[in-house]
Amino acid sequence: MSLSATTAPPSPSAPPPTPPRRRSRAITLNRLDLKLSPYLYIAPFFVVFGIFGFYPMLRTAWMSLHDWDLIGDHSFIGFDNYTRLFTDEYFWNATINTFGIFILSTIPQLLLALFLATMLNRTFLRARTLFRMAIFMPNVVSVAAVAIVFGMLFQRDFGLINWILSLVGVDAIDWDAQKWSSWTAIASMVNWRWTGYNTLILLAGMQAIPKDLYEAAAIDGANQWKQFWRITLPMLTPTFVFVVTLSTIGGLQLFTEPLVFGNGNIIGGDQREFQTLAMYMYELGIENLSTAGYGAAVAWAMFVMIALVSLVNFLLVRRSVK
């Protein structure tokens, strides 16, 4: 009697080794994917920015070096348009108006936004979501509606503001006939629209501050005022710098509010009392076809001013908070 030998099933064959060249190619492709994929994700933004942002800037710079007539020749004149700015009284009038409205709107706006954000950040406040929605509502209201409301408020004969002033013995003010009165009216419109927007940004920054810092400060005996100065403001510096920069850029590009305040008058009043740089640039580059090159020079002057003022504000805010 023979014994049958049991044989084990054949083991599966091992996969053939990957050639070194193919392995190195896969590693290289993997590294390229890790390095290039983030740039490919944000590439659409740069494409759109290049078409609608960077190219128009270069085109405007090229136009500013020419006597650019939209219906004629474009002769090269170098920096003559820029030297003309120094003797242009309308340009300096628009610059003064822009900075005047900017100061009257930006400083009170930021202070009020900081105060409102601090109040909305309190834990004892009821219906905080409702207050946040209400404080943001002016920002989503149509500019045309804002113009109608503030036009009625600052009307000379039957306006609510003049009626309130008459109760304390102040004569009626023709708000769009003088610089300071028109600046105040336009600044109030800007403050009403954008204070809530800045408030929510600052509130988001406050809520990102760790609560442990306040608890430790309270244990050490710091009151609410000291906590605000020693914890809130220093920790809020990046957000506050961001808000200041946005407000600076928006304030120096002011166009819609003064335009609707003057009922569409691009020169900003009979004597250009509240014409801003953006309005003056529009007058030269859009309404007047023969001065597009000079309007481009005004646009680049605005760009330089905005960049310098934003840089100064950034340095001042960062140093003062520190």
Short mmCIF file of C-alpha atoms in Angstrom, two decimals:
data_model
loop_
_atom_site.label_atom_id
_atom_site.label_comp_id
_atom_site.label_asym_id
_atom_site.label_seq_id
_atom_site.Cartn_x
_atom_site.Cartn_y
_atom_site.Cartn_z
CA MET A 1 0.00 0.00 0.00
CA SER A 2 1.52 3.27 -1.18
CA LEU A 3 1.19 6.53 0.62
CA SER A 4 0.12 9.51 -1.51
CA ALA A 5 2.31 12.52 -0.93
CA THR A 6 0.47 15.75 -0.22
CA THR A 7 1.88 18.66 -2.12
CA ALA A 8 1.37 22.29 -1.06
CA PRO A 9 -0.39 24.57 -3.54
CA PRO A 10 2.01 26.60 -5.60
CA SER A 11 2.76 29.99 -4.08
CA PRO A 12 1.66 32.98 -6.14
CA SER A 13 4.45 34.42 -8.10
CA ALA A 14 5.87 37.69 -6.71
CA PRO A 15 5.36 40.79 -8.88
CA PRO A 16 8.33 41.64 -10.96
CA PRO A 17 10.48 44.41 -9.50
CA THR A 18 9.80 47.92 -10.79
CA PRO A 19 12.52 49.14 -13.03
CA PRO A 20 14.59 51.89 -11.38
CA ARG A 21 13.89 54.32 -14.21
CA ARG A 22 10.10 53.95 -13.91
CA ARG A 23 10.28 54.30 -10.12
CA SER A 24 12.30 57.51 -10.30
CA ARG A 25 9.85 58.89 -12.87
CA ALA A 26 6.90 58.20 -10.54
CA ILE A 27 8.69 59.88 -7.64
CA THR A 28 9.46 62.90 -9.82
CA LEU A 29 5.83 63.19 -10.97
CA ASN A 30 4.61 62.92 -7.38
CA ARG A 31 6.93 65.71 -6.29
CA LEU A 32 5.87 67.88 -9.20
CA ASP A 33 2.23 67.28 -8.32
CA LEU A 34 2.78 68.32 -4.71
CA LYS A 35 4.67 71.45 -5.73
CA LEU A 36 2.63 72.57 -8.73
CA SER A 37 -0.92 71.71 -7.69
CA PRO A 38 -1.31 74.67 -5.27
CA TYR A 39 -0.24 77.07 -8.01
CA LEU A 40 -2.60 75.47 -10.49
CA TYR A 41 -5.48 75.88 -8.04
CA ILE A 42 -4.91 79.63 -7.76
CA ALA A 43 -3.92 80.10 -11.40
CA PRO A 44 -7.48 81.14 -12.48
CA PHE A 45 -7.31 84.09 -10.10
CA PHE A 46 -4.04 85.31 -11.58
CA VAL A 47 -5.39 84.87 -15.10
CA VAL A 48 -8.47 86.97 -14.31
CA PHE A 49 -6.38 89.51 -12.40
CA GLY A 50 -3.93 89.77 -15.27
CA ILE A 51 -6.70 90.43 -17.79
CA PHE A 52 -8.89 92.77 -15.75
CA GLY A 53 -6.35 94.21 -13.29
CA PHE A 54 -2.70 94.14 -14.26
CA TYR A 55 -3.12 94.77 -17.98
CA PRO A 56 -5.42 97.81 -17.48
CA MET A 57 -2.85 99.24 -15.05
CA LEU A 58 -0.08 98.90 -17.64
CA ARG A 59 -2.35 100.26 -20.34
CA THR A 60 -3.24 103.26 -18.18
CA ALA A 61 0.44 103.91 -17.48
CA TRP A 62 1.16 103.82 -21.22
CA MET A 63 -1.74 106.19 -21.93
CA SER A 64 -0.50 108.64 -19.30
CA LEU A 65 2.70 109.12 -21.30
CA HIS A 66 0.77 110.19 -24.40
CA ASP A 67 -1.51 112.97 -25.50
CA TRP A 68 -4.22 110.35 -25.74
CA ASP A 69 -7.23 111.43 -27.75
CA LEU A 70 -9.86 108.73 -28.13
CA ILE A 71 -10.84 110.07 -31.53
CA GLY A 72 -7.42 111.14 -32.83
CA ASP A 73 -3.69 110.47 -32.71
CA HIS A 74 -1.72 109.39 -29.64
CA SER A 75 1.47 111.42 -29.68
CA PHE A 76 4.14 110.57 -27.09
CA ILE A 77 4.75 113.42 -24.62
CA GLY A 78 6.69 111.69 -21.83
CA PHE A 79 5.95 112.96 -18.33
CA ASP A 80 4.22 116.17 -19.43
CA ASN A 81 0.88 114.96 -18.09
CA TYR A 82 2.45 114.39 -14.66
CA THR A 83 4.15 117.78 -14.55
CA ARG A 84 0.84 119.34 -15.51
CA LEU A 85 -0.67 117.96 -12.30
CA PHE A 86 1.44 120.32 -10.17
CA THR A 87 -0.18 123.40 -11.74
CA ASP A 88 -3.71 122.07 -12.16
CA GLU A 89 -5.96 123.81 -9.64
CA TYR A 90 -8.82 121.40 -10.30
CA PHE A 91 -6.57 118.45 -9.46
CA TRP A 92 -5.50 119.96 -6.15
CA ASN A 93 -9.07 120.98 -5.38
CA ALA A 94 -10.18 117.38 -5.94
CA THR A 95 -7.27 116.15 -3.80
CA ILE A 96 -8.26 118.42 -0.91
CA ASN A 97 -11.89 117.35 -1.22
CA THR A 98 -10.92 113.68 -1.26
CA PHE A 99 -8.76 113.89 1.84
CA GLY A 100 -11.27 116.12 3.63
CA ILE A 101 -14.11 113.65 3.15
CA PHE A 102 -11.73 110.78 3.89
CA ILE A 103 -10.75 112.20 7.29
CA LEU A 104 -14.33 113.06 8.26
CA SER A 105 -15.55 109.59 7.34
CA THR A 106 -12.75 107.16 8.12
CA ILE A 107 -11.72 108.24 11.63
CA PRO A 108 -15.23 108.39 13.16
CA GLN A 109 -16.18 105.25 11.24
CA LEU A 110 -13.33 103.17 12.66
CA LEU A 111 -13.79 104.44 16.20
CA LEU A 112 -17.53 103.75 16.11
CA ALA A 113 -16.95 100.32 14.54
CA LEU A 114 -14.48 99.42 17.30
CA PHE A 115 -16.96 100.53 19.97
CA LEU A 116 -19.87 98.62 18.42
CA ALA A 117 -17.76 95.49 17.96
CA THR A 118 -16.76 95.65 21.63
CA MET A 119 -20.40 95.94 22.69
CA LEU A 120 -21.51 93.09 20.43
CA ASN A 121 -18.75 90.91 21.84
CA ARG A 122 -20.14 91.14 25.37
CA THR A 123 -21.61 87.92 26.70
CA PHE A 124 -24.43 89.64 28.58
CA LEU A 125 -25.95 91.08 25.39
CA ARG A 126 -29.23 89.44 24.38
CA ALA A 127 -30.22 88.81 20.73
CA ARG A 128 -26.69 89.36 19.47
CA THR A 129 -27.45 87.74 16.11
CA LEU A 130 -30.32 90.16 15.56
CA PHE A 131 -28.11 93.14 16.36
CA ARG A 132 -25.40 91.89 14.00
CA MET A 133 -27.88 91.54 11.17
CA ALA A 134 -29.33 94.97 11.85
CA ILE A 135 -25.94 96.67 11.98
CA PHE A 136 -24.98 95.18 8.61
CA MET A 137 -28.19 96.18 6.84
CA PRO A 138 -27.04 99.66 5.70
CA ASN A 139 -24.25 98.07 3.68
CA VAL A 140 -26.66 96.08 1.51
CA VAL A 141 -29.07 98.95 0.89
CA SER A 142 -29.04 100.30 -2.65
CA VAL A 143 -26.95 103.42 -3.16
CA ALA A 144 -29.88 105.02 -4.96
CA ALA A 145 -32.06 104.52 -1.88
CA VAL A 146 -29.32 105.95 0.32
CA ALA A 147 -29.11 109.00 -1.95
CA ILE A 148 -32.85 109.60 -1.71
CA VAL A 149 -32.92 109.28 2.08
CA PHE A 150 -29.89 111.49 2.71
CA GLY A 151 -31.03 113.96 0.08
CA MET A 152 -34.21 114.45 2.10
CA LEU A 153 -32.29 114.64 5.38
CA PHE A 154 -29.92 117.33 4.13
CA GLN A 155 -32.42 119.31 2.08
CA ARG A 156 -32.02 123.03 2.63
CA ASP A 157 -35.63 124.13 3.13
CA PHE A 158 -37.45 121.06 4.44
CA GLY A 159 -34.66 118.73 5.53
CA LEU A 160 -34.74 117.01 8.90
CA ILE A 161 -31.18 118.05 9.80
CA ASN A 162 -31.88 121.75 9.24
CA TRP A 163 -35.13 121.43 11.19
CA ILE A 164 -33.25 119.97 14.17
CA LEU A 165 -30.63 122.73 13.92
CA SER A 166 -33.37 125.36 13.84
CA LEU A 167 -34.57 124.13 17.24
CA VAL A 168 -31.28 125.31 18.75
CA GLY A 169 -31.23 128.59 16.83
CA VAL A 170 -28.97 127.62 13.90
CA ASP A 171 -29.91 129.01 10.49
CA ALA A 172 -30.65 126.69 7.60
CA ILE A 173 -27.51 125.34 5.89
CA ASP A 174 -27.22 124.88 2.15
CA TRP A 175 -25.37 121.60 2.45
CA ASP A 176 -24.16 121.26 -1.14
CA ALA A 177 -23.06 124.88 -1.57
CA GLN A 178 -20.00 124.90 0.71
CA LYS A 179 -17.03 122.62 1.17
CA TRP A 180 -17.32 121.80 4.86
CA SER A 181 -21.07 121.27 4.80
CA SER A 182 -20.93 119.04 1.72
CA TRP A 183 -17.99 117.10 3.17
CA THR A 184 -19.96 116.51 6.37
CA ALA A 185 -23.07 115.36 4.53
CA ILE A 186 -21.14 112.96 2.28
CA ALA A 187 -19.07 111.66 5.20
CA SER A 188 -22.23 110.91 7.16
CA MET A 189 -23.50 108.91 4.19
CA VAL A 190 -20.25 106.94 4.03
CA ASN A 191 -20.24 106.34 7.78
CA TRP A 192 -23.81 105.09 7.72
CA ARG A 193 -23.08 102.60 4.92
CA TRP A 194 -19.74 101.18 6.05
CA THR A 195 -19.63 101.30 9.84
CA GLY A 196 -21.55 98.05 10.20
CA TYR A 197 -19.33 96.29 7.67
CA ASN A 198 -16.18 97.20 9.60
CA THR A 199 -17.89 96.33 12.87
CA LEU A 200 -18.44 92.72 11.82
CA ILE A 201 -14.83 92.35 10.66
CA LEU A 202 -13.54 93.65 13.99
CA LEU A 203 -16.04 91.47 15.85
CA ALA A 204 -14.72 88.39 14.04
CA GLY A 205 -11.21 89.35 15.10
CA MET A 206 -12.29 89.78 18.72
CA GLN A 207 -13.98 86.40 18.82
CA ALA A 208 -10.78 84.75 17.62
CA ILE A 209 -8.94 85.94 20.75
CA PRO A 210 -8.56 83.04 23.25
CA LYS A 211 -10.88 83.38 26.25
CA ASP A 212 -8.17 82.01 28.52
CA LEU A 213 -6.34 85.32 28.31
CA TYR A 214 -9.31 87.22 29.71
CA GLU A 215 -9.85 84.66 32.45
CA ALA A 216 -6.21 84.85 33.51
CA ALA A 217 -6.33 88.66 33.45
CA ALA A 218 -9.50 88.67 35.57
CA ILE A 219 -7.82 86.39 38.12
CA ASP A 220 -4.89 88.82 38.26
CA GLY A 221 -7.32 91.64 39.03
CA ALA A 222 -7.45 93.40 35.65
CA ASN A 223 -10.72 95.24 35.05
CA GLN A 224 -12.56 95.47 31.72
CA TRP A 225 -10.69 98.61 30.66
CA LYS A 226 -7.26 97.10 31.27
CA GLN A 227 -8.27 93.91 29.50
CA PHE A 228 -9.31 95.96 26.48
CA TRP A 229 -6.01 97.87 26.31
CA ARG A 230 -3.68 95.03 27.28
CA ILE A 231 -5.36 92.09 25.50
CA THR A 232 -8.02 93.10 22.98
CA LEU A 233 -6.19 95.85 21.12
CA PRO A 234 -2.81 94.09 20.82
CA MET A 235 -4.43 90.83 19.71
CA LEU A 236 -6.68 92.73 17.31
CA THR A 237 -3.79 94.47 15.55
CA PRO A 238 -3.80 92.36 12.32
CA THR A 239 -7.56 92.73 11.91
CA PHE A 240 -7.49 96.44 12.71
CA VAL A 241 -4.68 97.05 10.22
CA PHE A 242 -6.73 95.19 7.61
CA VAL A 243 -9.80 97.35 8.32
CA VAL A 244 -7.75 100.56 8.24
CA THR A 245 -6.21 99.57 4.90
CA LEU A 246 -9.61 98.76 3.37
CA SER A 247 -11.09 102.01 4.67
CA THR A 248 -8.15 103.98 3.30
CA ILE A 249 -8.44 102.44 -0.15
CA GLY A 250 -12.20 102.92 -0.24
CA GLY A 251 -12.08 106.44 1.19
CA LEU A 252 -9.54 107.71 -1.34
CA GLN A 253 -11.48 106.12 -4.22
CA LEU A 254 -14.74 107.76 -3.18
CA PHE A 255 -17.01 108.19 -6.19
CA THR A 256 -20.57 106.96 -5.78
CA GLU A 257 -21.59 108.85 -2.64
CA PRO A 258 -20.53 112.35 -3.80
CA LEU A 259 -21.93 111.65 -7.26
CA VAL A 260 -25.39 110.75 -6.02
CA PHE A 261 -25.24 113.54 -3.43
CA GLY A 262 -24.79 116.02 -6.29
CA ASN A 263 -27.60 114.42 -8.33
CA GLY A 264 -25.20 113.04 -10.92
CA ASN A 265 -23.16 116.23 -11.35
CA ILE A 266 -19.66 114.95 -12.14
CA ILE A 267 -17.96 118.24 -11.23
CA GLY A 268 -19.29 118.02 -7.66
CA GLY A 269 -21.30 121.19 -7.14
CA ASP A 270 -21.40 124.50 -8.97
CA GLN A 271 -17.89 125.44 -7.78
CA ARG A 272 -16.51 121.88 -7.48
CA GLU A 273 -17.09 121.96 -3.74
CA PHE A 274 -17.06 118.18 -3.33
CA GLN A 275 -15.52 116.77 -6.52
CA THR A 276 -13.19 113.92 -5.57
CA LEU A 277 -10.18 112.57 -7.44
CA ALA A 278 -12.19 109.65 -8.80
CA MET A 279 -14.82 112.05 -10.13
CA TYR A 280 -12.16 114.27 -11.69
CA MET A 281 -10.53 111.24 -13.32
CA TYR A 282 -13.92 110.20 -14.72
CA GLU A 283 -14.51 113.70 -16.03
CA LEU A 284 -11.17 113.71 -17.86
CA GLY A 285 -11.00 110.12 -19.05
CA ILE A 286 -14.61 109.24 -19.81
CA GLU A 287 -16.71 112.34 -20.36
CA ASN A 288 -14.02 114.31 -22.21
CA LEU A 289 -12.67 112.23 -25.09
CA SER A 290 -9.72 114.53 -25.75
CA THR A 291 -8.07 114.30 -22.30
CA ALA A 292 -7.90 110.54 -21.73
CA GLY A 293 -4.11 110.64 -21.37
CA TYR A 294 -4.28 113.28 -18.68
CA GLY A 295 -7.05 111.32 -16.95
CA ALA A 296 -4.73 108.29 -16.92
CA ALA A 297 -2.08 110.42 -15.20
CA VAL A 298 -4.64 111.40 -12.56
CA ALA A 299 -5.45 107.70 -12.08
CA TRP A 300 -1.80 106.86 -11.45
CA ALA A 301 -1.46 109.81 -9.08
CA MET A 302 -4.41 108.36 -7.15
CA PHE A 303 -2.72 104.96 -7.08
CA VAL A 304 0.49 106.41 -5.64
CA MET A 305 -1.45 108.42 -3.02
CA ILE A 306 -3.46 105.38 -1.93
CA ALA A 307 -0.32 103.24 -1.67
CA LEU A 308 1.54 105.85 0.39
CA VAL A 309 -1.36 106.64 2.72
CA SER A 310 -2.07 102.93 3.24
CA LEU A 311 1.58 102.33 4.11
CA VAL A 312 1.64 105.26 6.56
CA ASN A 313 -1.59 104.08 8.19
CA PHE A 314 -0.22 100.56 8.48
CA LEU A 315 2.95 101.75 10.20
CA LEU A 316 1.13 104.17 12.52
CA VAL A 317 -1.52 101.68 13.61
CA ARG A 318 0.99 98.90 14.22
CA ARG A 319 3.27 101.17 16.24
CA SER A 320 0.47 102.78 18.28
CA VAL A 321 -1.07 99.43 19.21
CA LYS A 322 2.30 97.98 20.19
#
